[in-house]
Coordinates of C-alpha atoms in Angstrom, one line a residue:
Chain A
M157 CA 5.2 2.3 38.1
S158 CA 7.6 5.4 36.2
E159 CA 11.0 2.7 37.2
I160 CA 9.1 -0.1 34.6
A161 CA 8.3 1.9 31.8
L162 CA 13.0 3.3 32.2
V163 CA 13.9 -0.4 32.5
N164 CA 12.1 -1.1 29.2
S165 CA 12.6 2.2 27.1
P166 CA 16.4 2.0 25.4
N167 CA 17.4 5.4 27.3
V168 CA 17.9 4.1 31.1
G169 CA 20.1 6.5 33.3
L170 CA 18.4 9.1 31.7
D171 CA 18.6 12.9 34.0
K172 CA 15.8 12.7 35.8
T173 CA 16.7 15.8 36.6
Q174 CA 16.6 17.9 33.6
K175 CA 14.0 19.6 32.8
G176 CA 10.6 18.2 31.4
G177 CA 10.7 15.3 34.3
P178 CA 12.0 11.5 33.1
Y179 CA 9.7 11.2 29.7
V180 CA 11.4 14.2 28.1
N181 CA 12.9 12.5 24.7
D182 CA 11.8 8.9 26.3
L183 CA 11.9 6.1 23.6
S184 CA 9.8 3.4 23.6
T185 CA 10.3 0.0 22.2
L186 CA 7.5 -1.2 19.8
N187 CA 7.3 -5.6 18.0
L188 CA 6.2 -4.8 14.4
G189 CA 6.3 -8.7 13.8
P190 CA 6.8 -11.7 13.7
T191 CA 3.4 -12.7 13.0
H192 CA 1.5 -9.3 12.2
P193 CA -1.3 -9.1 9.6
A194 CA 0.2 -5.6 8.5
T195 CA 3.4 -7.2 7.4
H196 CA 2.1 -9.9 4.8
G197 CA 4.5 -12.6 5.9
I198 CA 7.1 -13.4 9.2
F199 CA 9.0 -9.9 9.5
Q200 CA 9.7 -8.8 12.8
N201 CA 10.8 -5.5 12.9
I202 CA 11.8 -4.0 16.3
L203 CA 11.1 -0.4 16.3
T204 CA 12.5 2.5 18.5
M205 CA 9.3 5.1 18.4
D206 CA 9.5 8.7 19.1
G207 CA 5.9 8.9 20.1
E208 CA 4.3 8.0 16.7
T209 CA 7.7 8.7 15.2
I210 CA 10.5 6.0 14.1
V211 CA 13.3 7.2 15.4
D212 CA 15.3 3.1 14.6
A213 CA 14.3 0.3 13.1
E214 CA 16.0 -3.5 13.3
Q215 CA 14.6 -6.5 11.2
T216 CA 14.8 -10.1 11.9
V217 CA 14.3 -12.0 9.3
G218 CA 15.3 -15.7 8.5
Y219 CA 11.8 -16.9 10.8
I220 CA 11.1 -19.4 7.2
H221 CA 14.4 -20.1 6.5
R222 CA 14.2 -23.7 4.8
A223 CA 17.8 -24.5 3.6
F224 CA 16.9 -24.5 0.2
E225 CA 21.0 -24.1 -1.1
K226 CA 21.6 -26.6 0.7
I227 CA 19.3 -28.4 0.0
A228 CA 19.5 -28.0 -3.8
E229 CA 23.0 -29.7 -2.6
R230 CA 21.4 -33.2 -3.0
R231 CA 19.1 -32.8 -5.2
P232 CA 18.6 -33.8 -9.4
F233 CA 18.1 -30.5 -11.1
Y234 CA 14.6 -31.9 -11.8
Q235 CA 14.1 -31.7 -8.1
I236 CA 15.2 -28.3 -7.7
T237 CA 12.4 -26.3 -9.4
T238 CA 10.2 -27.4 -6.8
L239 CA 11.9 -25.6 -4.3
T240 CA 12.1 -22.7 -6.6
D241 CA 8.5 -22.1 -6.5
R242 CA 8.5 -22.1 -2.7
M243 CA 10.7 -18.6 -3.0
N244 CA 8.4 -16.2 -4.6
Y245 CA 5.2 -17.9 -4.0
C246 CA 3.7 -15.3 -6.2
S247 CA 4.9 -15.7 -9.1
S248 CA 6.5 -19.1 -8.6
P249 CA 5.9 -19.9 -12.8
I250 CA 9.2 -16.8 -13.0
N251 CA 10.8 -18.9 -10.4
N252 CA 10.5 -22.4 -12.3
M253 CA 11.5 -20.5 -15.8
G254 CA 14.0 -18.7 -14.6
W255 CA 15.6 -22.0 -13.2
H256 CA 14.5 -24.0 -16.1
L257 CA 16.5 -20.5 -18.1
T258 CA 20.2 -21.4 -16.4
V259 CA 19.8 -25.1 -16.9
E260 CA 19.9 -25.1 -20.3
K261 CA 22.7 -22.5 -20.6
L262 CA 24.6 -24.8 -18.5
L263 CA 23.4 -28.2 -20.7
G264 CA 23.3 -26.1 -24.1
I265 CA 20.0 -26.9 -25.0
E266 CA 18.3 -25.0 -27.5
V267 CA 14.2 -24.1 -26.8
P268 CA 11.9 -23.8 -29.7
K269 CA 10.1 -21.0 -30.3
R270 CA 7.3 -22.0 -29.5
A271 CA 8.2 -23.1 -26.6
Q272 CA 9.6 -19.6 -25.4
Y273 CA 6.6 -17.8 -26.4
I274 CA 4.4 -20.1 -24.1
R275 CA 7.0 -19.2 -21.4
V276 CA 6.7 -15.2 -22.0
I277 CA 3.0 -15.9 -21.6
M278 CA 3.0 -17.7 -18.7
M279 CA 6.0 -15.2 -16.9
E280 CA 3.8 -12.1 -17.5
L281 CA 0.7 -13.6 -16.1
A282 CA 2.8 -14.3 -12.9
R283 CA 3.8 -10.7 -13.3
L284 CA 0.0 -9.7 -13.5
A285 CA -1.0 -11.9 -10.1
D286 CA 2.2 -10.7 -8.8
H287 CA 1.3 -7.3 -8.9
I288 CA -2.0 -6.8 -8.6
V289 CA -1.5 -9.3 -4.9
C290 CA 0.8 -6.1 -4.2
N291 CA -0.9 -3.3 -5.4
S292 CA -4.6 -4.5 -4.4
I293 CA -3.0 -5.3 -0.8
L294 CA -1.4 -1.6 -0.5
A295 CA -4.8 -0.6 -1.5
V296 CA -6.1 -2.5 1.0
D297 CA -3.4 -1.1 3.6
T298 CA -4.8 2.4 3.0
G299 CA -8.3 1.3 3.6
A300 CA -9.7 0.7 0.3
L301 CA -10.9 -2.5 0.4
T302 CA -13.0 -2.7 -3.1
G303 CA -10.7 -1.8 -5.0
F304 CA -9.0 -5.4 -4.2
L305 CA -12.3 -7.1 -4.9
Y306 CA -12.7 -6.5 -8.0
V307 CA -8.7 -7.3 -9.7
Y308 CA -9.0 -10.5 -7.1
Q309 CA -10.6 -12.2 -8.6
W310 CA -8.2 -12.1 -12.2
R311 CA -5.5 -13.5 -9.6
E312 CA -7.7 -17.0 -9.8
H313 CA -8.3 -16.4 -13.3
I314 CA -4.5 -16.7 -14.0
Y315 CA -4.7 -19.6 -11.5
E316 CA -6.4 -21.4 -13.6
I317 CA -4.2 -20.8 -16.8
Y318 CA -1.7 -21.9 -14.4
E319 CA -3.9 -25.0 -13.8
E320 CA -4.3 -25.7 -17.5
L321 CA -0.5 -25.7 -18.1
C322 CA 0.6 -27.6 -15.2
G323 CA -2.2 -29.0 -12.9
A324 CA -1.3 -26.4 -9.9
R325 CA -1.7 -23.7 -8.7
L326 CA 0.7 -21.9 -6.4
T327 CA 3.9 -24.3 -6.3
T328 CA 3.6 -24.8 -10.0
N329 CA 6.3 -26.7 -11.1
M330 CA 6.0 -25.9 -14.2
G331 CA 7.8 -26.8 -17.7
R332 CA 10.5 -28.6 -18.4
F333 CA 14.6 -28.3 -19.6
G334 CA 13.9 -27.6 -23.0
G335 CA 10.3 -26.2 -22.9
M336 CA 6.9 -27.6 -21.9
E337 CA 5.0 -30.1 -20.6
R338 CA 2.2 -29.6 -22.4
D339 CA 1.3 -27.6 -25.0
L340 CA -1.3 -24.3 -24.6
S341 CA -4.8 -26.4 -24.8
K342 CA -8.0 -24.9 -26.2
V343 CA -9.6 -23.6 -22.4
A344 CA -6.4 -22.1 -21.8
I345 CA -6.6 -20.5 -25.2
E346 CA -9.9 -19.6 -24.6
K347 CA -9.2 -18.6 -21.1
I348 CA -5.9 -15.8 -21.4
N349 CA -8.4 -14.5 -24.5
V350 CA -11.0 -13.6 -21.2
L351 CA -8.4 -12.5 -19.6
L352 CA -7.2 -9.4 -22.5
E353 CA -10.6 -8.8 -22.7
G354 CA -11.4 -8.6 -19.1
L355 CA -8.8 -7.6 -16.9
P356 CA -8.4 -4.2 -18.4
K357 CA -12.2 -3.2 -17.4
G358 CA -11.4 -4.4 -14.0
L359 CA -7.9 -2.9 -13.6
K360 CA -9.4 0.2 -15.0
E361 CA -12.0 0.3 -12.2
F362 CA -9.1 -0.2 -9.6
E363 CA -7.7 2.7 -11.0
G364 CA -10.2 4.9 -11.4
M365 CA -10.8 3.8 -7.6
V366 CA -7.3 4.2 -6.0
M367 CA -5.2 6.2 -8.6
R368 CA -7.0 9.7 -8.3
N369 CA -7.9 8.9 -4.7
R370 CA -7.0 11.8 -1.9
I371 CA -6.9 9.3 1.2
F372 CA -4.5 6.9 -1.3
M373 CA -2.4 10.0 -2.6
D374 CA -1.8 11.2 0.8
R375 CA -1.0 8.1 2.4
T376 CA 2.0 7.0 0.2
Q377 CA 3.0 10.1 -1.9
N378 CA 6.6 11.4 -0.4
V379 CA 6.3 7.6 2.0
G380 CA 9.0 5.5 2.2
A381 CA 11.0 7.3 -0.4
I382 CA 14.7 6.5 -1.8
S383 CA 17.2 8.1 -4.3
A384 CA 18.3 6.9 -7.2
E385 CA 21.5 6.5 -6.2
R386 CA 20.6 4.9 -2.9
A387 CA 18.3 2.2 -4.4
L388 CA 21.2 1.0 -6.8
N389 CA 24.0 1.6 -3.4
Y390 CA 21.2 -0.7 -2.2
G391 CA 20.7 -3.6 -5.2
F392 CA 17.4 -2.6 -5.5
T393 CA 16.0 -3.9 -8.7
G394 CA 12.8 -4.5 -10.1
P395 CA 9.5 -2.1 -10.2
N396 CA 11.1 -0.3 -7.0
L397 CA 14.7 0.3 -8.8
R398 CA 12.6 2.1 -11.8
A399 CA 10.4 3.6 -9.2
A400 CA 13.9 5.6 -8.2
G401 CA 14.3 6.3 -11.5
V402 CA 16.7 4.1 -13.1
D403 CA 15.1 1.9 -16.0
Y404 CA 17.2 -0.8 -15.4
D405 CA 14.8 -4.2 -16.4
V406 CA 16.7 -7.7 -17.2
R407 CA 13.4 -8.2 -20.3
S408 CA 15.0 -5.6 -22.0
L409 CA 19.2 -5.1 -20.7
N410 CA 19.6 -9.0 -21.2
P411 CA 16.7 -10.3 -23.1
Y412 CA 15.8 -14.3 -22.5
S413 CA 13.0 -16.5 -23.7
S414 CA 12.9 -14.0 -27.0
Y415 CA 11.7 -11.1 -24.8
E416 CA 13.1 -9.0 -27.8
D417 CA 11.2 -10.5 -30.3
F418 CA 8.3 -8.1 -28.2
E419 CA 7.3 -4.8 -27.8
F420 CA 7.1 -3.0 -24.3
D421 CA 7.7 -0.2 -22.9
V422 CA 9.7 0.4 -19.3
P423 CA 7.8 2.5 -16.9
V424 CA 9.6 4.9 -14.7
G425 CA 8.9 7.1 -11.8
T426 CA 10.6 10.7 -10.7
K427 CA 10.2 9.9 -6.5
G428 CA 11.2 6.2 -5.4
D429 CA 8.3 6.6 -3.3
T430 CA 4.8 4.0 -2.2
Y431 CA 2.6 5.8 -4.9
D432 CA 5.6 6.2 -7.4
R433 CA 6.1 2.1 -6.3
F434 CA 2.2 1.8 -7.4
L435 CA 2.3 3.5 -10.5
V436 CA 5.0 1.5 -11.3
R437 CA 3.2 -1.8 -10.9
E438 CA 0.4 -0.5 -12.2
E439 CA 2.1 0.3 -15.7
E440 CA 3.7 -2.8 -16.0
M441 CA 0.8 -4.5 -15.7
W442 CA -1.1 -3.3 -19.0
Q443 CA 2.9 -4.0 -20.5
S444 CA 2.0 -7.5 -19.4
L445 CA -1.3 -7.5 -21.5
R446 CA 0.3 -5.8 -24.5
I447 CA 3.0 -9.0 -24.4
I448 CA 0.5 -11.1 -24.1
Q449 CA -1.6 -10.5 -26.8
Q450 CA 1.3 -10.3 -28.6
A451 CA 2.1 -13.4 -27.7
M452 CA -0.8 -14.8 -28.5
D453 CA -1.0 -13.2 -32.1
N454 CA 2.4 -14.5 -33.1
L455 CA 2.5 -17.6 -31.7
P456 CA 4.9 -20.1 -33.8
E457 CA 3.9 -23.6 -34.8
G458 CA 6.1 -26.2 -33.8
P459 CA 7.0 -28.2 -31.2
Y460 CA 6.7 -27.2 -27.8
H461 CA 9.7 -28.8 -26.2
A462 CA 12.9 -29.4 -27.5
D463 CA 14.6 -32.7 -28.5
A464 CA 16.9 -33.3 -25.4
P465 CA 16.1 -36.7 -24.6
H466 CA 18.9 -37.2 -21.9
Y467 CA 16.8 -33.8 -19.8
Y468 CA 13.2 -34.2 -21.1
L469 CA 10.6 -36.6 -19.5
P470 CA 9.0 -38.8 -22.5
P471 CA 5.8 -39.2 -22.6
K472 CA 4.1 -41.8 -20.3
Q473 CA 2.4 -43.7 -22.9
E474 CA 6.3 -43.6 -24.4
V475 CA 7.6 -45.2 -21.1
Y476 CA 5.3 -48.3 -21.4
K477 CA 5.8 -49.3 -24.8
N478 CA 9.4 -48.3 -25.8
M479 CA 12.2 -49.2 -24.4
E480 CA 14.5 -46.1 -24.3
A481 CA 12.4 -43.9 -23.3
L482 CA 11.6 -46.3 -20.1
I483 CA 15.5 -45.9 -19.7
Y484 CA 14.9 -42.3 -19.7
H485 CA 12.1 -42.0 -18.2
F486 CA 14.1 -44.2 -15.2
K487 CA 17.4 -41.8 -15.1
I488 CA 15.5 -38.7 -14.8
V489 CA 13.3 -39.4 -12.5
M490 CA 15.6 -41.1 -10.2
G491 CA 18.5 -38.0 -11.4
E492 CA 20.9 -40.4 -12.8
I493 CA 22.4 -37.8 -15.9
D494 CA 25.6 -36.2 -15.4
A495 CA 25.5 -32.6 -15.5
P496 CA 28.7 -31.0 -17.3
V497 CA 30.7 -28.8 -15.6
G498 CA 30.6 -25.7 -15.7
E499 CA 29.6 -22.4 -14.0
V500 CA 25.9 -20.7 -14.7
Y501 CA 24.5 -17.3 -13.7
Q502 CA 21.4 -16.7 -15.7
S503 CA 18.7 -14.3 -14.3
V504 CA 15.2 -13.4 -14.8
E505 CA 12.8 -10.5 -14.3
G506 CA 11.4 -11.5 -11.0
G507 CA 7.3 -10.3 -10.2
N508 CA 10.0 -7.5 -7.6
G509 CA 13.3 -7.5 -9.6
E510 CA 16.2 -9.2 -10.7
L511 CA 15.6 -13.1 -9.6
G512 CA 19.0 -14.6 -10.2
F513 CA 20.4 -18.2 -10.1
Y514 CA 24.1 -18.7 -9.5
L515 CA 25.4 -22.2 -10.3
V516 CA 28.4 -24.4 -10.2
S517 CA 28.5 -27.6 -11.5
D518 CA 31.3 -30.1 -10.8
G519 CA 29.8 -32.9 -13.7
G520 CA 27.9 -34.7 -10.9
R521 CA 24.1 -35.0 -10.6
T522 CA 23.6 -32.4 -8.4
P523 CA 24.3 -28.7 -7.8
Y524 CA 27.8 -28.4 -6.3
R525 CA 26.8 -24.9 -5.3
L526 CA 23.5 -22.7 -6.3
K527 CA 23.1 -19.5 -4.7
F528 CA 19.7 -17.9 -5.3
R529 CA 19.8 -13.9 -5.9
R530 CA 17.0 -12.6 -4.0
P531 CA 16.1 -9.7 -5.1
G532 CA 13.3 -9.5 -1.6
F533 CA 16.5 -10.3 0.5
I534 CA 18.8 -8.1 -0.8
Y535 CA 16.8 -4.4 -1.1
Y536 CA 14.4 -5.4 2.2
Q537 CA 18.2 -4.3 3.7
A538 CA 17.1 -0.7 3.1
F539 CA 13.7 -0.3 4.9
P540 CA 14.9 1.1 8.0
E541 CA 16.1 4.1 6.0
M542 CA 13.1 4.2 4.3
I543 CA 11.1 4.4 7.5
K544 CA 13.1 6.7 9.5
G545 CA 11.8 9.7 10.8
S546 CA 8.5 8.9 9.6
S547 CA 5.3 6.5 11.2
L548 CA 4.2 3.6 12.4
S549 CA 1.0 3.5 9.6
D550 CA 3.5 4.8 6.7
A551 CA 5.7 2.0 7.8
I552 CA 3.3 -0.4 7.8
V553 CA 2.0 1.1 3.5
T554 CA 6.2 1.4 3.1
M555 CA 6.6 -2.5 3.8
S556 CA 3.4 -3.3 1.6
S557 CA 4.5 -1.7 -1.2
M558 CA 8.2 -3.0 -1.5
N559 CA 6.8 -6.2 -2.4
V560 CA 9.3 -8.2 -0.2
I561 CA 7.8 -11.4 0.2
A562 CA 9.3 -13.5 2.7
G563 CA 9.6 -16.5 1.5
E564 CA 12.0 -15.5 -1.3
L565 CA 13.8 -13.9 1.8
D566 CA 14.4 -16.4 3.6
T567 CA 14.7 -18.8 1.6
Chain B
M114 CA 30.0 3.4 -28.1
E115 CA 31.5 0.4 -29.1
K116 CA 30.6 -2.4 -26.1
L117 CA 33.4 -2.5 -23.6
N118 CA 35.0 -5.9 -24.3
N119 CA 36.3 -8.0 -21.3
Q120 CA 39.8 -8.2 -22.8
Q121 CA 39.9 -3.9 -22.2
I122 CA 38.5 -5.3 -18.3
I123 CA 41.7 -7.3 -18.7
E124 CA 44.0 -5.2 -19.8
A125 CA 42.7 -2.3 -16.9
L126 CA 43.0 -4.6 -14.2
Q127 CA 46.6 -5.2 -15.2
K128 CA 47.4 -2.4 -15.6
T129 CA 46.7 -0.7 -12.3
F130 CA 47.3 -3.8 -10.1
G131 CA 50.2 -5.5 -11.4
E132 CA 49.8 -8.6 -14.1
D133 CA 50.0 -10.8 -11.0
A134 CA 47.2 -9.4 -8.9
V135 CA 44.9 -10.8 -11.4
Y136 CA 44.5 -14.4 -12.0
G137 CA 42.3 -17.1 -12.9
I138 CA 41.1 -15.4 -15.9
G139 CA 38.0 -17.2 -17.8
E140 CA 34.9 -16.2 -19.1
S141 CA 31.5 -18.8 -18.9
H142 CA 28.9 -18.0 -21.4
G143 CA 29.8 -14.6 -21.5
I144 CA 30.9 -13.3 -18.2
L145 CA 34.6 -12.8 -17.5
Q146 CA 35.9 -13.8 -14.5
V147 CA 38.8 -13.4 -12.7
T148 CA 40.8 -14.4 -9.5
T149 CA 42.5 -12.0 -7.1
H150 CA 44.5 -12.0 -3.5
V151 CA 42.0 -11.0 -0.9
D152 CA 44.5 -7.9 0.0
N153 CA 43.2 -6.7 -3.2
I154 CA 39.4 -6.7 -2.8
V155 CA 38.5 -3.5 -1.6
P156 CA 41.0 -1.1 -4.1
M157 CA 39.5 -3.3 -7.0
M158 CA 36.3 -2.3 -6.1
H159 CA 36.8 1.0 -5.7
F160 CA 38.7 1.1 -8.8
L161 CA 36.3 -0.7 -10.7
Y162 CA 33.3 1.3 -9.1
A163 CA 35.7 5.2 -10.2
D164 CA 37.0 4.2 -13.4
P165 CA 34.6 6.4 -15.9
I166 CA 34.7 4.3 -18.3
L167 CA 34.1 0.2 -16.6
K168 CA 31.8 1.7 -14.6
F169 CA 31.0 -1.1 -12.4
Q170 CA 28.6 0.3 -10.1
F171 CA 25.8 -2.5 -8.9
L172 CA 26.8 -5.6 -6.9
T173 CA 24.3 -8.2 -7.9
D174 CA 25.2 -10.9 -4.9
L175 CA 28.3 -12.5 -3.6
A176 CA 28.4 -15.8 -3.0
G177 CA 30.2 -17.9 -1.0
I178 CA 32.0 -21.7 -1.6
H179 CA 33.5 -24.2 0.0
F180 CA 36.2 -26.7 -1.4
P181 CA 37.4 -28.7 1.0
E182 CA 39.6 -30.7 -1.4
A183 CA 42.1 -27.0 -2.1
K184 CA 44.4 -27.0 1.0
G185 CA 44.9 -23.1 1.5
Q186 CA 42.1 -21.9 -0.4
E187 CA 39.3 -24.2 1.3
L188 CA 36.4 -20.9 1.3
G189 CA 36.1 -18.6 -1.6
V190 CA 34.1 -15.8 -2.2
V191 CA 32.2 -14.8 -5.6
Y192 CA 31.4 -11.0 -5.8
H193 CA 29.1 -10.6 -8.7
L194 CA 29.2 -7.3 -10.0
H195 CA 26.9 -5.0 -12.8
S196 CA 28.3 -2.4 -14.7
L197 CA 24.8 -1.3 -15.5
E198 CA 26.2 1.5 -18.0
N199 CA 28.1 -1.1 -20.0
N200 CA 26.1 -3.8 -19.1
V201 CA 28.7 -6.2 -18.8
R202 CA 29.1 -8.8 -16.2
L203 CA 32.3 -9.4 -14.5
W204 CA 32.4 -11.9 -11.4
I205 CA 35.4 -11.4 -9.1
K206 CA 36.8 -14.2 -6.8
A207 CA 38.8 -14.7 -3.8
Y208 CA 39.6 -17.8 -1.3
A209 CA 41.5 -17.7 2.2
P210 CA 42.5 -20.5 4.2
I211 CA 39.7 -22.2 6.6
E212 CA 41.6 -22.1 9.7
A213 CA 41.6 -18.2 9.1
P214 CA 38.8 -17.1 6.2
N215 CA 39.1 -13.1 7.0
F216 CA 37.8 -10.9 4.0
P217 CA 37.7 -7.3 4.2
T218 CA 34.2 -5.9 4.1
I219 CA 33.4 -3.7 1.1
T220 CA 30.4 -2.7 3.1
G221 CA 32.0 0.9 2.7
L222 CA 31.5 0.9 -1.2
Y223 CA 28.4 -0.9 -1.1
A224 CA 25.3 -1.1 1.7
T225 CA 23.7 -4.1 0.2
A226 CA 26.9 -6.1 1.1
N227 CA 25.7 -5.7 4.7
W228 CA 22.9 -8.4 4.7
M229 CA 25.0 -10.3 1.6
E230 CA 28.8 -10.4 4.0
R231 CA 26.1 -11.6 6.6
E232 CA 24.9 -14.0 5.0
A233 CA 28.0 -15.7 4.1
F234 CA 29.1 -15.5 7.1
D235 CA 26.5 -17.7 8.7
F236 CA 26.5 -20.7 6.3
Y237 CA 30.5 -20.7 5.5
G238 CA 31.9 -18.7 8.5
I239 CA 33.8 -16.4 6.3
I240 CA 34.6 -13.3 8.6
F241 CA 34.4 -9.9 7.5
V242 CA 37.0 -7.8 8.7
G243 CA 35.5 -4.5 9.9
H244 CA 31.6 -5.3 8.7
P245 CA 29.3 -3.1 11.2
N246 CA 27.2 -5.9 12.7
L247 CA 28.4 -9.6 11.4
I248 CA 25.7 -11.5 12.6
R249 CA 23.7 -14.8 11.9
I250 CA 20.8 -13.9 9.7
L251 CA 19.3 -16.8 8.3
N252 CA 19.7 -19.4 10.8
V253 CA 18.6 -19.3 14.7
D254 CA 21.9 -16.9 16.8
D255 CA 23.1 -19.9 18.8
M256 CA 23.7 -22.0 16.3
D257 CA 27.6 -23.0 16.8
Y258 CA 28.1 -24.2 13.1
H259 CA 28.3 -22.6 9.7
P260 CA 25.5 -25.4 7.5
M261 CA 26.7 -24.9 4.4
R262 CA 30.6 -26.2 4.4
K263 CA 30.7 -29.4 2.7
E264 CA 31.6 -30.9 5.6
Y265 CA 28.0 -30.9 6.9
P266 CA 26.0 -33.7 5.0
L267 CA 22.2 -32.8 4.9
E268 CA 20.8 -35.9 5.5
D269 CA 21.5 -37.9 8.7
A270 CA 24.2 -40.4 8.5
T271 CA 22.5 -43.4 10.3
R272 CA 20.1 -43.5 7.6
H273 CA 20.5 -46.3 5.4
D274 CA 18.4 -46.5 2.9
K275 CA 19.2 -44.1 0.8
I276 CA 23.4 -45.2 0.8
D277 CA 24.9 -44.1 -2.6
E278 CA 26.0 -47.7 -3.4
M279 CA 22.5 -48.9 -3.7
F280 CA 21.7 -47.0 -6.5
G281 CA 25.4 -48.0 -8.0
R282 CA 26.9 -44.2 -7.4

């Protein structure tokens, strides 16, 4: 019996004659994942435990690798949009817009102001949806289920707004090169106004329940902390970096899609622990609401897409009766339009960090090389360092607060 | 403070590493790119990191790339650096022959380079000399090729319903 226990432990060959018997300092191995309800995605962590304390962790990723970068090398640009929204599926419109911005940069398309504002509204809605998921699930992981139910209905409401804009809910494929495929409908505007009215109440209720809750604070404060210096060295971006005290936000440092027109704060934390990450996300939701309010108030009149017939799908009615429209429709759908030669990097502030697209075009119909900078992939490697020395339950909470999305990490 | 411009970066690099050390200087949508020899990567990264004005202290990304046509320089690595304080980005590129795709590791400077280099190794077979744990990351361990190289077509070569000629390509 004792022999079996020793074989499974990493300390095989332990001196059995030492004082206290063979089990002194005996370490055990625990498999957390790949499929475990608490990891919120398919991640495997092989934890080396000393009792309840984590001594070391080793990660295995790639369980849902779908070779997006390889597939992208054979697909026309339009067909890559559908790959991007399968990366971070909690905030797919941001991925779609990021890809569209990248291609527009390469093609040199000027996007009209109205389309830019609609994009900002959709991206901020996506950020709200992403943060609602992350924060309320974090509360669930610490045992508070009720708060989750208060805010989750608003995520459903946001998905209904997506439906108005693009017809889909999760994998949105929203927008086109040069703008949006449709304007904000009357229903969409109504729904956004309902959200602006109702979400603050739900959010307040949620915060009142969780934010100063003694149990929640005990579970999250000083848990999974990382210093600003280490976070930068590990390539952290987004709320996780800001929680550590670095005010790097792509929206304010390199504004895209008219973010410079809006007034918003970039919240930062001090300790970089789980509680700070939670607080930063909470405040970002309030800032997102502020941005959406400003965008709705100042929504410019005008077209909702650029005049770029080579890249923007013509309306279907036109295709049936107008020859040029038919030709462009065919060429765009079949991907017969060559892109100019060039190299572009465009980043947007995704739900969990800087989402970058590095596109190398050799003048063909498909990218020569497309590299996605996925924030989750880059900062998840710091996880072992963040949980070493803490208990297993802290590791669960830390992972939850890091907002790692398996689809994005594995592409 | 006056904004750091790309010319200053080029001058600083040429002053420290010699005129010949950086070549292929170009600019793409405002982002400076330079090409350097593989041996220069680590000293250059350290210099850019420590310089009190340049302060390139954030490694945004690291991308492998394959050019089968460029003989002797088939495999490349593009380092995306970002100076957060100056808000300036910089691409450093280096190439190596496919027979000996050896690059020095920069994990000593950036902890984040660990997985990025593993990814480039996994997909392109680029060897990062000195990497602490250079194993596959996203693909299965017993895969015996590097799938992002251009010689591996994406689709089944025996398929005849998608021949390029049919579409006039």
